[in-house]
XYZ file of C-alpha atoms in Angstrom:
728
model
C 4.423 -16.652 -26.537
C 3.861 -13.917 -29.113
C 0.172 -14.243 -28.304
C 1.000 -13.634 -24.632
C 3.072 -10.583 -25.559
C 0.313 -8.947 -27.588
C -2.310 -9.886 -25.008
C -0.172 -8.175 -22.355
C 0.217 -5.043 -24.489
C -3.538 -4.987 -25.132
C -4.272 -5.363 -21.409
C -1.841 -2.591 -20.471
C -3.471 -0.173 -22.911
C -6.882 -0.699 -21.256
C -5.713 0.430 -17.819
C -7.312 3.429 -16.178
C -6.101 5.466 -13.215
C -7.625 4.537 -9.867
C -9.479 7.214 -7.913
C -7.537 8.028 -4.734
C -9.309 9.535 -1.749
C -7.231 12.297 -0.158
C -9.934 14.050 1.814
C -7.732 14.552 4.881
C -4.560 16.562 5.239
C -1.405 14.530 5.464
C -0.527 16.098 8.784
C -3.820 14.685 10.130
C -3.208 11.074 9.083
C 0.579 10.987 9.625
C 1.489 8.156 11.997
C -2.122 7.070 12.609
C -1.096 3.421 12.403
C 2.065 3.856 14.491
C 2.355 3.201 18.214
C 4.067 6.562 18.669
C 4.262 8.817 21.706
C 0.740 10.174 21.125
C -0.717 6.648 21.039
C 1.392 5.584 24.016
C 0.088 8.478 26.102
C -3.454 7.256 25.453
C -2.878 3.530 26.050
C -0.021 3.294 28.596
C 0.312 4.093 32.264
C 2.667 6.910 33.252
C 5.354 4.483 34.491
C 5.145 2.362 31.338
C 5.375 5.461 29.144
C 8.385 6.799 31.070
C 10.096 3.418 30.816
C 9.716 3.125 27.042
C 10.738 6.762 26.422
C 13.901 6.276 28.489
C 14.656 3.127 26.523
C 14.341 5.123 23.304
C 16.320 8.167 24.443
C 18.912 6.612 26.767
C 18.984 2.934 25.813
C 17.947 1.843 29.296
C 16.383 -1.581 29.841
C 12.651 -2.051 30.357
C 11.562 -3.851 33.513
C 9.717 -7.138 32.858
C 6.670 -6.053 34.873
C 6.445 -2.802 32.906
C 6.839 -4.800 29.676
C 3.573 -6.551 30.601
C 1.861 -3.183 30.990
C 3.287 -1.971 27.666
C 2.160 -5.136 25.852
C -1.413 -4.778 27.152
C -1.596 -1.150 26.022
C -0.016 -1.978 22.655
C -2.485 -4.835 22.115
C -5.519 -2.671 22.920
C -4.272 0.060 20.607
C -3.615 -2.455 17.799
C -7.047 -4.067 18.159
C -8.637 -0.611 18.000
C -6.897 -0.281 14.615
C -8.354 -3.568 13.373
C -5.392 -5.836 14.147
C -6.047 -9.525 14.803
C -2.455 -10.776 14.765
C 1.007 -9.648 15.813
C 4.443 -10.374 14.421
C 8.067 -9.736 15.261
C 9.121 -7.876 12.102
C 12.832 -8.323 11.364
C 15.433 -8.002 8.624
C 17.325 -11.267 8.027
C 20.361 -11.407 5.757
C 18.220 -12.043 2.674
C 17.731 -8.339 1.985
C 13.967 -8.641 2.514
C 11.888 -8.276 5.671
C 10.493 -11.300 7.511
C 7.458 -11.955 9.674
C 5.575 -14.832 11.324
C 2.030 -13.945 12.377
C 0.428 -15.118 15.637
C -3.149 -14.313 16.608
C -3.971 -12.416 19.792
C -6.643 -15.112 20.117
C -6.189 -17.711 22.886
C -8.607 -20.283 24.334
C -9.300 -20.724 28.044
C -11.431 -23.206 29.967
C -15.031 -24.124 29.144
C -14.678 -23.290 25.465
C -14.099 -19.591 26.085
C -11.507 -17.399 24.370
C -9.686 -14.130 25.004
C -7.296 -11.793 23.221
C -3.903 -12.199 24.868
C -0.533 -10.534 24.356
C 1.861 -10.341 27.314
C 5.301 -8.897 27.961
C 7.167 -12.092 27.072
C 5.484 -12.171 23.653
C 6.397 -8.527 23.099
C 10.012 -8.681 24.240
C 11.181 -11.964 22.724
C 10.064 -14.744 20.391
C 11.590 -17.928 19.049
C 10.506 -18.040 15.401
C 13.117 -20.767 14.656
C 13.612 -19.399 11.118
C 16.403 -21.932 10.596
C 16.318 -21.595 6.793
C 17.534 -18.006 6.754
C 21.178 -17.380 5.703
C 23.552 -17.753 8.642
C 27.000 -18.273 7.121
C 27.759 -21.284 9.295
C 26.883 -19.605 12.618
C 24.016 -21.968 13.415
C 24.562 -25.700 13.771
C 21.658 -28.102 13.290
C 21.359 -28.828 16.995
C 21.239 -25.124 17.866
C 19.415 -23.769 14.826
C 16.945 -21.725 16.818
C 16.836 -18.016 16.167
C 15.477 -15.403 18.554
C 13.840 -12.072 17.831
C 14.075 -9.334 20.464
C 12.076 -6.094 20.554
C 13.774 -2.870 19.466
C 11.849 -0.125 21.342
C 13.734 2.637 19.465
C 11.702 1.818 16.350
C 7.947 2.116 17.012
C 5.513 -0.726 16.404
C 2.942 -0.219 13.661
C -0.202 -1.810 12.270
C -0.143 -2.853 8.638
C -3.301 -4.461 7.342
C -4.591 -6.521 10.271
C -1.193 -7.190 11.843
C 0.678 -5.449 14.654
C 4.305 -5.334 13.467
C 6.980 -5.073 16.178
C 10.464 -4.168 14.859
C 13.025 -6.575 16.319
C 16.590 -7.767 16.093
C 17.270 -11.370 15.047
C 20.052 -13.306 16.787
C 21.233 -16.907 16.988
C 20.987 -19.320 19.917
C 24.597 -18.409 20.751
C 23.971 -14.652 20.533
C 25.490 -13.733 17.144
C 23.621 -11.294 14.921
C 21.693 -12.905 12.076
C 20.210 -9.670 10.753
C 21.059 -6.183 9.500
C 19.599 -4.272 12.444
C 21.798 -5.627 15.267
C 25.177 -4.469 13.846
C 23.597 -1.158 12.830
C 22.408 -0.474 16.374
C 25.887 -1.293 17.682
C 27.521 0.994 15.083
C 25.152 3.838 15.964
C 26.041 3.396 19.629
C 29.756 3.472 18.738
C 29.526 6.668 16.689
C 27.353 8.288 19.383
C 29.942 7.584 22.061
C 32.901 8.670 19.906
C 31.216 11.834 18.600
C 30.063 12.987 22.052
C 33.675 12.811 23.243
C 34.754 15.118 20.383
C 31.819 17.481 20.936
C 33.020 18.009 24.508
C 35.940 19.997 23.029
C 33.386 22.548 21.832
C 30.296 22.181 24.022
C 30.262 20.471 27.428
C 26.450 20.206 27.336
C 26.304 17.596 24.563
C 25.107 14.235 25.904
C 24.100 12.383 22.755
C 24.911 12.381 19.032
C 22.545 10.725 16.579
C 23.267 9.703 13.009
C 20.565 10.785 10.579
C 19.712 9.250 7.229
C 17.664 10.441 4.296
C 17.388 7.877 1.509
C 16.297 8.608 -2.057
C 14.510 5.583 -3.525
C 14.668 5.188 -7.302
C 12.514 2.588 -9.054
C 10.903 1.574 -12.343
C 7.153 1.069 -12.782
C 6.107 -1.441 -15.438
C 2.571 -2.561 -16.230
C 2.019 -5.861 -14.434
C 0.813 -7.686 -17.577
C 3.916 -6.593 -19.500
C 6.233 -7.566 -16.638
C 4.559 -10.967 -16.230
C 5.014 -11.669 -19.946
C 8.801 -11.565 -19.445
C 10.220 -14.671 -17.684
C 13.467 -12.813 -16.939
C 11.698 -9.972 -15.106
C 9.576 -12.461 -13.146
C 12.550 -14.568 -12.027
C 15.454 -12.097 -11.839
C 13.901 -8.623 -11.608
C 15.654 -7.460 -14.785
C 15.663 -7.993 -18.538
C 18.415 -10.386 -19.614
C 17.599 -9.888 -23.309
C 16.137 -7.088 -25.383
C 17.383 -4.762 -28.082
C 17.482 -1.070 -27.186
C 14.602 0.932 -28.684
C 15.246 3.683 -31.217
C 14.276 6.194 -28.542
C 15.569 5.789 -25.008
C 16.482 8.583 -22.597
C 18.626 10.588 -25.011
C 16.117 13.451 -25.283
C 15.911 13.846 -21.465
C 12.176 14.390 -21.960
C 11.098 12.127 -19.092
C 13.326 13.651 -16.389
C 11.281 15.910 -14.091
C 8.515 15.814 -16.698
C 4.768 15.612 -16.114
C 4.012 12.494 -14.084
C 1.713 10.108 -16.058
C -1.838 9.823 -14.660
C -1.624 6.148 -13.670
C 1.724 6.720 -12.010
C 0.430 9.771 -10.169
C -2.486 7.715 -8.813
C -0.008 5.059 -7.652
C 2.226 7.669 -6.013
C -0.681 9.277 -4.172
C -1.916 5.900 -2.955
C 1.587 4.912 -1.853
C 2.131 8.220 -0.073
C -1.163 7.805 1.827
C -0.008 4.398 3.054
C 3.343 5.923 4.011
C 1.651 8.706 5.966
C -0.400 6.196 7.977
C 2.777 4.211 8.711
C 4.731 7.297 9.762
C 7.117 7.202 6.792
C 7.694 10.939 6.112
C 7.866 10.851 2.289
C 8.066 14.330 0.825
C 9.440 14.344 -2.735
C 8.306 12.574 -5.908
C 9.382 13.022 -9.534
C 10.186 11.393 -12.865
C 13.767 10.156 -13.077
C 16.010 10.138 -16.157
C 15.100 6.801 -17.759
C 11.637 6.179 -19.258
C 9.220 4.777 -16.650
C 11.756 5.481 -13.873
C 10.724 7.461 -10.789
C 11.957 8.540 -7.354
C 10.565 9.302 -3.923
C 12.425 10.693 -0.947
C 11.564 11.357 2.707
C 12.434 13.910 5.337
C 15.602 12.878 7.215
C 15.183 10.651 10.297
C 17.325 8.946 12.911
C 19.300 6.304 10.992
C 17.847 3.157 12.598
C 14.275 4.348 12.074
C 15.092 5.496 8.526
C 16.457 2.045 7.674
C 13.304 0.395 9.049
C 11.138 2.796 7.090
C 12.979 2.133 3.839
C 12.728 -1.641 4.330
C 9.026 -1.275 5.039
C 8.564 1.068 2.089
C 10.012 -1.436 -0.402
C 7.426 -3.981 0.741
C 4.562 -1.460 0.707
C 5.554 -0.282 -2.789
C 4.966 -3.762 -4.209
C 1.656 -4.246 -2.405
C 0.260 -0.900 -3.500
C 1.498 -1.530 -7.057
C -0.751 -4.594 -7.331
C -3.827 -2.412 -6.799
C -2.739 -0.307 -9.764
C -1.710 -3.250 -12.004
C 1.935 -2.207 -11.802
C 5.120 -4.112 -11.089
C 7.820 -2.210 -9.181
C 11.339 -3.006 -10.349
C 13.886 -2.222 -7.645
C 16.751 -3.939 -9.468
C 19.718 -1.615 -9.954
C 19.839 -2.205 -13.735
C 16.595 -3.671 -15.072
C 17.162 -2.318 -18.598
C 20.364 -2.102 -20.629
C 21.237 1.206 -22.231
C 19.345 3.475 -19.829
C 20.020 4.713 -16.315
C 19.922 2.222 -13.493
C 18.447 2.874 -10.059
C 20.301 3.853 -6.914
C 19.375 4.728 -3.366
C 21.382 7.785 -2.354
C 22.063 7.669 1.396
C 22.255 11.216 2.810
C 24.047 10.969 6.142
C 24.856 13.420 8.920
C 25.411 13.637 12.691
C 23.361 15.791 15.067
C 23.618 16.548 18.773
C 20.887 16.492 21.405
C 21.451 20.262 21.652
C 20.117 20.682 18.107
C 23.376 21.111 16.181
C 24.057 19.443 12.822
C 27.749 18.621 13.126
C 28.198 18.738 9.339
C 26.690 22.193 8.990
C 28.740 25.368 9.659
C 27.540 27.674 12.427
C 27.655 31.385 13.176
C 30.925 31.477 15.124
C 34.513 30.401 14.360
C 34.299 27.860 17.191
C 31.204 26.189 15.747
C 32.875 26.200 12.322
C 35.972 24.555 13.778
C 33.652 21.873 15.151
C 32.174 21.499 11.650
C 35.651 21.189 10.124
C 36.617 18.611 12.718
C 33.749 16.279 11.795
C 34.001 17.124 8.089
C 37.718 16.312 7.826
C 37.467 13.244 10.061
C 34.732 11.841 7.827
C 36.926 12.348 4.756
C 39.836 10.690 6.570
C 37.611 7.747 7.541
C 36.549 7.260 3.914
C 40.174 7.535 2.754
C 41.281 4.868 5.223
C 38.410 2.479 4.559
C 37.411 3.265 0.951
C 37.685 -0.407 -0.013
C 35.381 -1.416 2.844
C 32.809 1.197 1.748
C 32.910 -0.305 -1.751
C 32.353 -3.739 -0.224
C 29.338 -2.422 1.704
C 27.424 -1.722 -1.521
C 28.579 -4.792 -3.462
C 25.963 -7.087 -4.995
C 25.398 -8.991 -8.224
C 22.728 -6.485 -9.237
C 24.648 -3.317 -8.302
C 27.643 -4.521 -10.348
C 25.566 -3.888 -13.489
C 24.906 -0.275 -12.465
C 28.197 1.063 -11.098
C 30.162 2.981 -13.702
C 27.374 3.102 -16.309
C 24.857 5.719 -17.458
C 25.513 8.452 -14.878
C 25.983 6.014 -11.980
C 28.989 6.374 -9.657
C 32.060 4.284 -10.530
C 33.356 1.364 -8.469
C 36.186 3.633 -7.291
C 35.237 5.357 -4.047
C 36.178 9.041 -3.945
C 34.956 12.140 -2.106
C 33.651 15.275 -3.829
C 33.659 18.459 -1.705
C 33.647 21.258 -4.291
C 36.242 23.894 -5.170
C 35.423 26.258 -2.302
C 35.972 23.708 0.470
C 39.009 22.341 -1.337
C 40.565 25.838 -1.042
C 39.725 25.912 2.676
C 41.520 22.606 3.191
C 44.515 23.861 1.202
C 44.769 26.888 3.506
C 44.479 24.709 6.603
C 47.226 22.479 5.221
C 49.672 25.382 5.613
C 49.065 25.703 9.371
C 52.343 25.941 11.293
C 53.418 22.729 12.961
C 53.247 23.004 16.742
C 51.886 25.978 18.638
C 50.188 28.666 16.564
C 51.072 32.341 16.941
C 48.227 34.590 18.123
C 48.167 36.295 14.700
C 48.006 32.999 12.782
C 45.246 31.695 15.027
C 43.268 34.907 14.589
C 43.739 34.852 10.799
C 42.642 31.216 10.656
C 39.533 31.791 12.726
C 38.470 34.997 10.998
C 39.574 34.548 7.389
C 39.435 30.771 6.886
C 37.182 29.072 9.417
C 34.965 32.107 9.972
C 34.110 32.491 6.294
C 32.957 28.905 5.704
C 29.204 29.711 5.926
C 29.589 32.399 3.236
C 31.584 30.002 1.045
C 28.939 27.285 1.307
C 26.084 29.566 0.227
C 26.935 28.726 -3.395
C 28.402 25.261 -2.866
C 26.145 23.332 -5.221
C 27.192 19.812 -6.143
C 27.192 19.604 -9.925
C 29.009 16.270 -10.127
C 26.215 13.701 -9.955
C 28.575 10.767 -10.544
C 30.554 11.147 -7.327
C 30.076 8.077 -5.099
C 30.512 10.073 -1.861
C 29.830 13.818 -1.983
C 29.451 16.669 0.479
C 26.237 18.532 -0.340
C 26.155 21.524 2.021
C 25.210 20.014 5.382
C 25.550 16.272 4.864
C 27.460 13.602 2.966
C 25.647 11.731 0.223
C 26.669 8.111 -0.391
C 25.408 7.637 -3.940
C 26.822 4.218 -4.763
C 24.198 2.354 -2.681
C 21.974 0.147 -4.858
C 18.225 0.686 -5.157
C 17.178 -2.665 -3.686
C 19.848 -2.759 -0.967
C 19.084 -2.655 2.729
C 20.483 0.708 3.901
C 21.667 -0.927 7.136
C 24.734 -2.473 5.497
C 26.339 0.772 4.201
C 25.131 2.682 7.278
C 26.755 0.139 9.606
C 30.053 0.513 7.770
C 29.918 4.322 7.466
C 29.069 4.915 11.120
C 31.680 2.370 12.211
C 34.551 3.889 10.244
C 33.647 7.406 11.375
C 33.456 6.204 14.996
C 36.911 4.613 14.698
C 38.329 7.741 13.085
C 36.903 10.013 15.806
C 38.408 7.789 18.499
C 41.808 8.020 16.785
C 41.440 11.788 16.433
C 40.683 12.271 20.116
C 43.662 10.162 21.076
C 45.990 12.282 18.907
C 44.568 15.615 20.107
C 44.723 14.599 23.771
C 48.293 13.429 23.270
C 49.326 16.861 21.942
C 47.531 18.603 24.804
C 49.025 16.342 27.495
C 52.530 15.707 26.179
C 53.219 18.811 24.060
C 51.363 21.234 26.347
C 49.429 22.597 23.409
C 46.213 24.486 23.749
C 43.108 22.643 22.555
C 42.644 24.710 19.362
C 46.337 24.393 18.445
C 46.181 20.627 18.900
C 43.008 20.325 16.805
C 44.487 22.433 13.974
C 47.688 20.384 14.008
C 45.927 17.027 13.779
C 43.489 18.243 11.120
C 46.399 19.554 9.056
C 47.980 16.078 8.953
C 44.644 14.477 8.075
C 44.231 16.855 5.140
C 47.653 15.834 3.813
C 47.029 12.104 4.160
C 43.470 12.289 2.770
C 44.335 14.200 -0.382
C 44.218 11.013 -2.498
C 40.501 10.405 -1.853
C 39.383 13.883 -3.007
C 38.291 14.029 -6.645
C 36.388 16.813 -8.402
C 36.139 15.264 -11.866
C 33.870 12.868 -13.705
C 33.953 9.279 -12.481
C 33.478 7.736 -15.931
C 36.811 8.557 -17.565
C 39.588 6.058 -18.144
C 42.013 8.798 -17.068
C 40.424 8.760 -13.608
C 40.915 4.990 -13.389
C 44.609 5.422 -14.167
C 44.892 8.343 -11.749
C 43.056 6.442 -9.011
C 45.472 3.546 -9.405
C 48.415 5.916 -8.923
C 46.708 7.311 -5.819
C 46.427 3.822 -4.366
C 42.626 3.685 -4.518
C 40.917 0.359 -5.092
C 38.886 -0.332 -8.230
C 36.991 -3.513 -7.426
C 34.517 -3.777 -10.301
C 32.980 -7.093 -9.273
C 31.340 -8.252 -6.055
C 33.774 -11.157 -5.413
C 36.689 -8.713 -5.654
C 34.929 -6.086 -3.516
C 33.941 -8.481 -0.729
C 37.451 -9.791 -0.011
C 38.188 -6.825 2.237
C 35.286 -7.806 4.516
C 37.377 -10.607 6.044
C 40.710 -8.787 6.126
C 42.474 -8.440 9.471
C 42.078 -4.608 9.700
C 38.331 -4.839 9.062
C 37.788 -7.598 11.608
C 39.810 -5.563 14.131
C 37.726 -2.471 13.301
C 34.394 -4.167 13.992
C 35.605 -6.128 17.008
C 37.255 -3.062 18.533
C 34.020 -1.105 18.317
C 31.847 -4.014 19.438
C 29.872 -3.883 16.187
C 30.557 -7.458 15.064
C 32.847 -10.239 16.177
C 35.035 -12.324 13.862
C 32.392 -15.035 13.500
C 29.713 -12.506 12.505
C 32.009 -10.772 10.004
C 33.070 -14.012 8.347
C 29.482 -15.282 8.281
C 28.373 -12.190 6.366
C 31.168 -12.679 3.865
C 30.046 -16.272 3.294
C 26.397 -15.216 2.927
C 27.110 -12.373 0.498
C 29.418 -14.501 -1.653
C 26.852 -17.302 -1.718
C 24.148 -14.799 -2.631
C 26.272 -13.565 -5.535
C 26.761 -17.122 -6.782
C 23.064 -17.969 -6.530
C 21.906 -14.770 -8.263
C 24.348 -15.330 -11.118
C 23.386 -19.011 -11.296
C 19.667 -18.185 -11.513
C 20.262 -15.589 -14.224
C 22.379 -18.103 -16.136
C 19.586 -20.681 -16.066
C 16.961 -18.126 -17.059
C 18.913 -16.723 -20.009
C 19.684 -20.254 -21.183
C 16.003 -21.188 -20.965
C 14.762 -18.085 -22.792
C 17.431 -18.330 -25.485
C 16.803 -21.980 -26.279
C 13.088 -22.313 -25.562
C 11.795 -18.933 -26.783
C 14.282 -17.225 -29.083
C 15.682 -20.181 -31.058
C 12.287 -21.826 -31.812
C 10.951 -18.447 -32.968
C 14.017 -17.960 -35.173
C 13.506 -21.419 -36.692
C 9.823 -20.669 -37.282
C 10.660 -17.447 -39.102
C 13.451 -19.185 -41.000
C 10.939 -21.793 -42.207
C 8.715 -18.971 -43.485
C 11.683 -17.585 -45.420
C 12.563 -21.028 -46.771
C 8.970 -21.493 -47.911
C 9.153 -18.109 -49.637
C 12.436 -19.026 -51.384
C 10.996 -22.391 -52.442
C 7.993 -20.603 -53.938
C 10.221 -18.171 -55.822
C 12.241 -21.084 -57.190
C 9.055 -22.734 -58.392
C 8.069 -19.559 -60.232
C 11.439 -18.371 -61.561
C 13.433 -21.583 -61.803
C 17.207 -21.075 -61.999
C 16.754 -17.284 -61.877
C 15.167 -17.423 -58.396
C 18.366 -16.244 -56.609
C 18.025 -12.821 -58.181
C 14.666 -12.445 -56.441
C 15.534 -14.298 -53.197
C 18.910 -12.735 -52.425
C 17.791 -10.955 -49.213
C 15.829 -13.969 -47.997
C 18.795 -16.301 -48.513
C 21.092 -13.928 -46.622
C 18.596 -13.758 -43.748
C 18.333 -17.564 -43.650
C 22.114 -17.807 -43.445
C 22.446 -15.110 -40.771
C 19.703 -16.664 -38.649
C 21.454 -20.037 -38.831
C 24.715 -18.460 -37.638
C 22.990 -16.765 -34.686
C 21.158 -19.988 -33.752
C 24.413 -21.939 -33.879
C 26.175 -19.324 -31.724
C 23.359 -19.276 -29.156
C 23.302 -23.061 -28.774
C 27.085 -23.235 -28.549
C 27.292 -20.464 -25.939
C 24.445 -21.846 -23.811
C 26.128 -25.271 -23.810
C 29.442 -23.687 -22.818
C 27.748 -21.692 -20.053
C 25.989 -24.788 -18.705
C 29.241 -26.778 -18.695
C 31.078 -23.979 -16.880
C 28.303 -23.905 -14.287
C 28.457 -27.657 -13.714
C 32.223 -27.521 -13.222
C 32.052 -24.593 -10.798
C 29.253 -26.154 -8.749
C 31.669 -28.908 -7.733
C 34.057 -26.374 -6.201
C 33.725 -26.188 -2.409
C 35.877 -23.025 -2.093
C 33.317 -20.203 -2.046
C 35.842 -17.574 -3.144
C 37.005 -19.556 -6.172
C 33.429 -20.499 -7.005
C 32.241 -16.884 -6.905
C 35.200 -15.717 -9.009
C 34.498 -18.487 -11.483
C 30.877 -17.423 -11.852
C 32.054 -13.832 -12.257
C 34.774 -14.485 -14.853
C 33.570 -17.598 -16.692
C 29.761 -17.680 -16.511
C 28.638 -14.040 -16.324
C 30.594 -12.817 -19.421
C 28.680 -15.349 -21.539
C 25.423 -13.521 -20.731
C 26.397 -10.615 -22.977
C 27.552 -12.942 -25.770
C 24.246 -14.844 -25.718
C 22.339 -11.588 -25.498
C 24.142 -10.166 -28.517
C 22.936 -12.956 -30.805
C 19.407 -12.972 -29.354
C 19.105 -9.208 -29.761
C 20.321 -9.451 -33.369
C 17.581 -12.001 -34.052
C 15.029 -9.633 -32.501
C 15.870 -7.115 -35.240
C 15.548 -9.725 -38.005
C 12.457 -11.670 -37.033
C 8.916 -10.629 -37.900
C 7.556 -8.502 -35.045
C 4.336 -10.532 -35.093
C 6.301 -13.664 -34.197
C 8.684 -12.266 -31.569
C 7.653 -13.781 -28.196
C 9.282 -11.376 -25.727
C 7.729 -8.039 -24.850
C 10.070 -5.449 -26.349
C 11.857 -2.560 -24.681
C 9.694 0.007 -26.468
C 6.618 -1.621 -24.904
C 8.122 -2.030 -21.437
C 9.567 1.480 -21.233
C 7.017 3.581 -23.072
C 3.645 2.089 -22.118
C 2.315 4.585 -19.588
């Protein structure tokens, strides 16, 4: 194995940057491989184009006859781009994307063949896909799954395949994917937000949620990554002593991008441009060999599709550059992990960002309405938001090295906090003309001026207001954005519905004017939401104690965080909005708990294998060298040999203790696993893996990492942190 390690290091040092051709402007190639409106105008009839645009803008259904016309145009466009196959591209509950390719090719009589792709093949397919997670929704006799076209997300050609974004549902109609609940949640927040907008602007017909994700990742030379069994099988290092130099000098952050990495980034960005993914920003992140890219904001459903596609494209492009992309939230101990900040906002079809102040007191009151309702939604459902970003991998990141804590709180800055404090003093009931004027001119009216210098300096806040949007920072780097976006849009939709009900009640029953009613309801929300607002650092133990007093949850593990998913209020929330029914909610809980168990189980097997089959034999080999040395010294010096072999004897003894501890801990871990695997209760099983199996990882690691410091570097089989993190 040591030979493999040094061969990998040697190979990585030979790498040269690839030459990337960027002869065309990005604006010229953007969306070239996307069946967007420009392509549709060239390949579709006027009726077909109108039909698909109305489906995108209004959600109207597409006539079957027109679907045939659309499919013919889409096929001809795809073939002109070099496509030979098509696939319904969907996002099952595995966290990855899925596809089954079918050729346009079809035989006809007399040995002839044609390219065929009709409306039925476009609109719906039956890929079966019975092995995907379903949480008990699909029985054996009805295991078929169906994919159905989502026209709001444009088809695209990748390689030689036409990819058609679709939803994935069971034979009985339940959602088996991430996209279906997201689309329902976006519809719910659209409907609820439009109703609130009518208080301020009667012309608003549609409200769209926007999303801008920030994708963090590590780039490791492929040879180095392949030399580590833990990276290959789990996506992270389970062992490895921290190098003398890590990120403490902050010299990597925003530094000069290494040549090989720059070539990779340029290549990746070219692919993104062709696929219509509007990536804009790239830079070095805090940890060595950690980087980030971010796009321009898009409609949330499309942004989720683009991020899912990007994660796949990142890996494929990396192979050309002999890199391995690590999207795991915590691939290396002791340095920053990777997140995927989800920047979220709401915008109207009249061009107004509802989370951005305007030029008039009325537009600022509209801003405050959506701003405060979002805070109230997070306060009410903070535990559900935590559950939305729970995973075995994200558990390693939350609360460590500048990452947000497991406690969900909202950061809004001192200036907006003062605004809320002033609004909290609003008179109950009808406002006097003077008070209303003072509020509009001196409080609400001055919000744009206040926000000019409202920079967010607290990078550890899990949910922060950053000027014209909220940033959900606790989302993990390899997560599908659809899960947190489904929850966030759902809770905001529910909160807006409740708000409208309360305001209308004051208008109808208390004869209040609209503005008075809005101020009164917002005042109460500010009072009840005070517990979720936090301006401090999320790391401190004092905050944990304070959060407990405030009644905020602190679910540090995935099994604890996921319990809320099947609580009565959460099921009622999703059912009431039509986002998910009870069966779908419970199925997702089962799937996510099972996923946690399996990830922890795999890591347990891998660390046991590496410890016993790589570390211990190497330790014994080095110990034998020491014993041979001591034996030689005894031969030379006789009874006086101990004076010359003191250090060697101590090393032999220490190595034996570490070997004994490793074998004992691995045996204990294996026995715990065997016992837990017999448990049919998924909750107890997951908790057992969390509390009895996972803690042993760190104990085993401790002894392995101590041996790494003792054993001759020439013998050590595992590629070290200094090689993984600092080989450019």
